[in-house]
mmCIF file of C-alpha atoms and ligand atoms in Angstrom:
data_model
loop_
_atom_site.group_PDB
_atom_site.id
_atom_site.type_symbol
_atom_site.label_atom_id
_atom_site.label_comp_id
_atom_site.label_asym_id
_atom_site.label_seq_id
_atom_site.Cartn_x
_atom_site.Cartn_y
_atom_site.Cartn_z
ATOM 1 C CA UNK A 1 -40.269 7.397 31.029
ATOM 2 C CA UNK A 2 -40.303 10.849 32.532
ATOM 3 C CA UNK A 3 -40.609 13.473 29.904
ATOM 4 C CA UNK A 4 -37.696 15.907 29.529
ATOM 5 C CA UNK A 5 -38.566 18.691 27.206
ATOM 6 C CA UNK A 6 -36.050 20.464 25.020
ATOM 7 C CA UNK A 7 -36.859 23.504 27.060
ATOM 8 C CA UNK A 8 -36.028 21.864 30.359
ATOM 9 C CA UNK A 9 -32.853 20.423 29.063
ATOM 10 C CA UNK A 10 -31.706 23.715 27.733
ATOM 11 C CA UNK A 11 -32.508 25.327 31.111
ATOM 12 C CA UNK A 12 -30.569 22.622 32.926
ATOM 13 C CA UNK A 13 -27.502 23.083 30.796
ATOM 14 C CA UNK A 14 -27.622 26.866 30.840
ATOM 15 C CA UNK A 15 -27.974 26.616 34.546
ATOM 16 C CA UNK A 16 -24.469 25.242 34.738
ATOM 17 C CA UNK A 17 -23.043 28.530 33.532
ATOM 18 C CA UNK A 18 -20.813 30.127 36.274
ATOM 19 C CA UNK A 19 -20.826 27.028 38.387
ATOM 20 C CA UNK A 20 -17.168 26.224 39.209
ATOM 21 C CA UNK A 21 -15.649 22.951 38.062
ATOM 22 C CA UNK A 22 -13.556 21.972 40.956
ATOM 23 C CA UNK A 23 -10.327 24.053 40.480
ATOM 24 C CA UNK A 24 -10.332 23.942 36.650
ATOM 25 C CA UNK A 25 -10.357 27.002 34.322
ATOM 26 C CA UNK A 26 -13.765 26.251 32.850
ATOM 27 C CA UNK A 27 -17.171 26.518 34.389
ATOM 28 C CA UNK A 28 -19.554 23.503 34.364
ATOM 29 C CA UNK A 29 -21.532 24.698 31.247
ATOM 30 C CA UNK A 30 -18.364 25.022 29.063
ATOM 31 C CA UNK A 31 -17.047 21.713 30.491
ATOM 32 C CA UNK A 32 -20.250 19.993 29.495
ATOM 33 C CA UNK A 33 -20.491 21.392 26.034
ATOM 34 C CA UNK A 34 -16.825 20.852 25.427
ATOM 35 C CA UNK A 35 -17.067 17.109 26.498
ATOM 36 C CA UNK A 36 -20.034 16.993 24.031
ATOM 37 C CA UNK A 37 -17.932 18.617 21.186
ATOM 38 C CA UNK A 38 -15.203 15.934 21.754
ATOM 39 C CA UNK A 39 -17.762 13.205 21.594
ATOM 40 C CA UNK A 40 -19.329 14.602 18.429
ATOM 41 C CA UNK A 41 -15.792 14.890 16.817
ATOM 42 C CA UNK A 42 -15.252 11.280 17.682
ATOM 43 C CA UNK A 43 -18.489 10.274 15.923
ATOM 44 C CA UNK A 44 -20.491 9.398 19.032
ATOM 45 C CA UNK A 45 -24.106 8.465 18.479
ATOM 46 C CA UNK A 46 -26.911 10.501 20.153
ATOM 47 C CA UNK A 47 -27.032 8.527 23.375
ATOM 48 C CA UNK A 48 -23.253 8.768 23.810
ATOM 49 C CA UNK A 49 -23.207 12.486 22.887
ATOM 50 C CA UNK A 50 -25.868 13.137 25.492
ATOM 51 C CA UNK A 51 -24.045 11.056 28.078
ATOM 52 C CA UNK A 52 -20.764 13.026 27.420
ATOM 53 C CA UNK A 53 -22.528 16.381 27.684
ATOM 54 C CA UNK A 54 -24.530 15.492 30.746
ATOM 55 C CA UNK A 55 -21.922 13.357 32.596
ATOM 56 C CA UNK A 56 -21.749 15.928 35.449
ATOM 57 C CA UNK A 57 -25.505 16.941 35.374
ATOM 58 C CA UNK A 58 -25.709 15.460 38.930
ATOM 59 C CA UNK A 59 -24.054 18.859 39.948
ATOM 60 C CA UNK A 60 -26.843 20.933 38.552
ATOM 61 C CA UNK A 61 -28.841 22.504 41.348
ATOM 62 C CA UNK A 62 -32.301 20.966 40.362
ATOM 63 C CA UNK A 63 -30.794 17.485 40.085
ATOM 64 C CA UNK A 64 -28.849 17.811 43.362
ATOM 65 C CA UNK A 65 -32.100 19.045 45.014
ATOM 66 C CA UNK A 66 -34.014 15.965 43.673
ATOM 67 C CA UNK A 67 -31.347 13.528 44.884
ATOM 68 C CA UNK A 68 -30.012 14.808 48.168
ATOM 69 C CA UNK A 69 -27.003 12.952 49.601
ATOM 70 C CA UNK A 70 -26.129 11.080 46.407
ATOM 71 C CA UNK A 71 -22.692 11.507 44.827
ATOM 72 C CA UNK A 72 -22.988 13.521 41.654
ATOM 73 C CA UNK A 73 -22.517 10.542 39.283
ATOM 74 C CA UNK A 74 -25.394 8.606 40.947
ATOM 75 C CA UNK A 75 -27.695 11.652 41.169
ATOM 76 C CA UNK A 76 -27.000 12.222 37.367
ATOM 77 C CA UNK A 77 -27.610 8.633 36.645
ATOM 78 C CA UNK A 78 -30.927 8.658 38.415
ATOM 79 C CA UNK A 79 -31.927 11.747 36.548
ATOM 80 C CA UNK A 80 -30.943 10.261 33.194
ATOM 81 C CA UNK A 81 -32.404 6.792 33.698
ATOM 82 C CA UNK A 82 -36.013 7.926 33.795
ATOM 83 C CA UNK A 83 -35.498 10.518 30.955
ATOM 84 C CA UNK A 84 -32.786 9.299 28.593
ATOM 85 C CA UNK A 85 -32.617 5.439 29.216
ATOM 86 C CA UNK A 86 -30.356 2.892 30.740
ATOM 87 C CA UNK A 87 -27.306 3.381 28.586
ATOM 88 C CA UNK A 88 -26.969 7.158 29.227
ATOM 89 C CA UNK A 89 -27.554 6.463 32.899
ATOM 90 C CA UNK A 90 -25.000 3.730 33.119
ATOM 91 C CA UNK A 91 -22.337 5.831 31.315
ATOM 92 C CA UNK A 92 -22.941 8.719 33.725
ATOM 93 C CA UNK A 93 -22.772 6.471 36.723
ATOM 94 C CA UNK A 94 -19.570 4.793 35.546
ATOM 95 C CA UNK A 95 -17.630 8.011 34.512
ATOM 96 C CA UNK A 96 -16.167 8.325 38.085
ATOM 97 C CA UNK A 97 -15.005 4.628 38.451
ATOM 98 C CA UNK A 98 -13.758 4.914 34.817
ATOM 99 C CA UNK A 99 -11.074 7.232 36.004
ATOM 100 C CA UNK A 100 -9.835 4.706 38.658
ATOM 101 C CA UNK A 101 -10.056 2.094 35.858
ATOM 102 C CA UNK A 102 -7.981 4.146 33.402
ATOM 103 C CA UNK A 103 -5.268 4.917 35.963
ATOM 104 C CA UNK A 104 -4.920 1.198 36.620
ATOM 105 C CA UNK A 105 -4.876 0.109 32.916
ATOM 106 C CA UNK A 106 -3.384 2.933 30.770
ATOM 107 C CA UNK A 107 0.042 4.137 31.772
ATOM 108 C CA UNK A 108 -0.215 7.122 29.453
ATOM 109 C CA UNK A 109 -3.499 8.317 31.192
ATOM 110 C CA UNK A 110 -1.891 9.430 34.396
ATOM 111 C CA UNK A 111 0.264 11.988 32.543
ATOM 112 C CA UNK A 112 -2.929 13.564 31.169
ATOM 113 C CA UNK A 113 -4.634 14.207 34.454
ATOM 114 C CA UNK A 114 -4.717 17.798 35.754
ATOM 115 C CA UNK A 115 -3.439 18.518 39.286
ATOM 116 C CA UNK A 116 -6.984 18.840 40.561
ATOM 117 C CA UNK A 117 -7.851 15.541 39.017
ATOM 118 C CA UNK A 118 -4.811 13.856 40.633
ATOM 119 C CA UNK A 119 -5.848 15.198 43.897
ATOM 120 C CA UNK A 120 -9.399 13.972 43.548
ATOM 121 C CA UNK A 121 -8.161 10.489 42.566
ATOM 122 C CA UNK A 122 -6.872 9.964 46.031
ATOM 123 C CA UNK A 123 -10.353 10.808 47.453
ATOM 124 C CA UNK A 124 -11.919 8.520 44.963
ATOM 125 C CA UNK A 125 -9.962 5.532 46.069
ATOM 126 C CA UNK A 126 -6.837 5.482 43.889
ATOM 127 C CA UNK A 127 -6.237 3.035 40.973
ATOM 128 C CA UNK A 128 -8.515 0.006 40.795
ATOM 129 C CA UNK A 129 -6.995 -3.302 41.718
ATOM 130 C CA UNK A 130 -7.148 -6.380 39.300
ATOM 131 C CA UNK A 131 -10.484 -7.711 40.501
ATOM 132 C CA UNK A 132 -12.097 -4.267 40.227
ATOM 133 C CA UNK A 133 -10.743 -3.902 36.706
ATOM 134 C CA UNK A 134 -12.344 -7.269 35.771
ATOM 135 C CA UNK A 135 -15.613 -6.260 37.315
ATOM 136 C CA UNK A 136 -15.560 -2.965 35.536
ATOM 137 C CA UNK A 137 -14.795 -4.622 32.234
ATOM 138 C CA UNK A 138 -17.797 -6.830 32.600
ATOM 139 C CA UNK A 139 -20.299 -4.073 33.067
ATOM 140 C CA UNK A 140 -22.560 -3.085 30.180
ATOM 141 C CA UNK A 141 -21.363 0.004 28.335
ATOM 142 C CA UNK A 142 -17.975 0.027 30.153
ATOM 143 C CA UNK A 143 -16.225 1.097 27.019
ATOM 144 C CA UNK A 144 -18.640 3.913 26.502
ATOM 145 C CA UNK A 145 -17.909 5.120 30.122
ATOM 146 C CA UNK A 146 -14.199 5.001 29.353
ATOM 147 C CA UNK A 147 -14.724 7.093 26.237
ATOM 148 C CA UNK A 148 -16.792 9.638 28.097
ATOM 149 C CA UNK A 149 -14.115 9.763 30.858
ATOM 150 C CA UNK A 150 -11.329 10.603 28.284
ATOM 151 C CA UNK A 151 -13.517 13.464 26.839
ATOM 152 C CA UNK A 152 -14.289 14.540 30.436
ATOM 153 C CA UNK A 153 -10.556 14.846 31.160
ATOM 154 C CA UNK A 154 -9.858 16.721 28.036
ATOM 155 C CA UNK A 155 -12.778 19.205 28.374
ATOM 156 C CA UNK A 156 -10.992 21.759 30.545
ATOM 157 C CA UNK A 157 -9.882 24.323 28.011
ATOM 158 C CA UNK A 158 -11.520 27.744 28.476
ATOM 159 C CA UNK A 159 -10.504 28.645 24.932
ATOM 160 C CA UNK A 160 -11.352 25.328 23.358
ATOM 161 C CA UNK A 161 -14.285 24.448 21.122
ATOM 162 C CA UNK A 162 -17.757 23.692 22.538
ATOM 163 C CA UNK A 163 -20.834 22.040 21.059
ATOM 164 C CA UNK A 164 -23.836 24.291 20.271
ATOM 165 C CA UNK A 165 -26.649 23.760 22.731
ATOM 166 C CA UNK A 166 -28.922 23.370 19.638
ATOM 167 C CA UNK A 167 -26.882 20.211 18.686
ATOM 168 C CA UNK A 168 -27.458 18.780 22.110
ATOM 169 C CA UNK A 169 -31.187 19.559 21.827
ATOM 170 C CA UNK A 170 -31.326 17.941 18.372
ATOM 171 C CA UNK A 171 -29.682 14.739 19.679
ATOM 172 C CA UNK A 172 -32.202 14.693 22.553
ATOM 173 C CA UNK A 173 -35.145 15.144 20.077
ATOM 174 C CA UNK A 174 -33.953 12.356 17.889
ATOM 175 C CA UNK A 175 -33.525 10.033 20.861
ATOM 176 C CA UNK A 176 -36.788 10.783 22.576
ATOM 177 C CA UNK A 177 -38.833 11.404 19.482
ATOM 178 C CA UNK A 178 -39.881 14.952 19.708
ATOM 179 C CA UNK A 179 -40.823 17.833 21.986
HETATM 180 FE FE1 LIG B 201 -16.521 16.217 34.249
#
């Protein structure tokens, strides 16, 4: 495991401030902490709370720089695998396919998508077909990725609640056992 200190994690999340979130009204830091808040409200455990908060961490400059050319979900997963474990990494990697999964399996989900999210769905390949849905369902932590995806889609309110950074750091300390 590569060590990730509280300080480094805080810097990484704070570094998302002011970074645009593709056509939405929130910046990346607010989006991250609002996804984390929604996870906490739903009773998520520490790993899932961290996965929700860090699902787009592949867009943070230091993570992008460390994984040039990778899509943000894969860069974020690579970053997380060495520091936060396989479950957090898998959920981050799957949060993009989870959108294509939900569009294919939940009729109500489409109505929740923002215009920017509908536009990006086309670029992402549109709804999954039946074999892709079955393949997704068989992956470890698929249900966690779907939960994070729903929080991701809901975390776009500039006036909405956000998790305190201190709560993210506390979850990280419990998970990694200190520092
Ligand atoms: Fe997101």
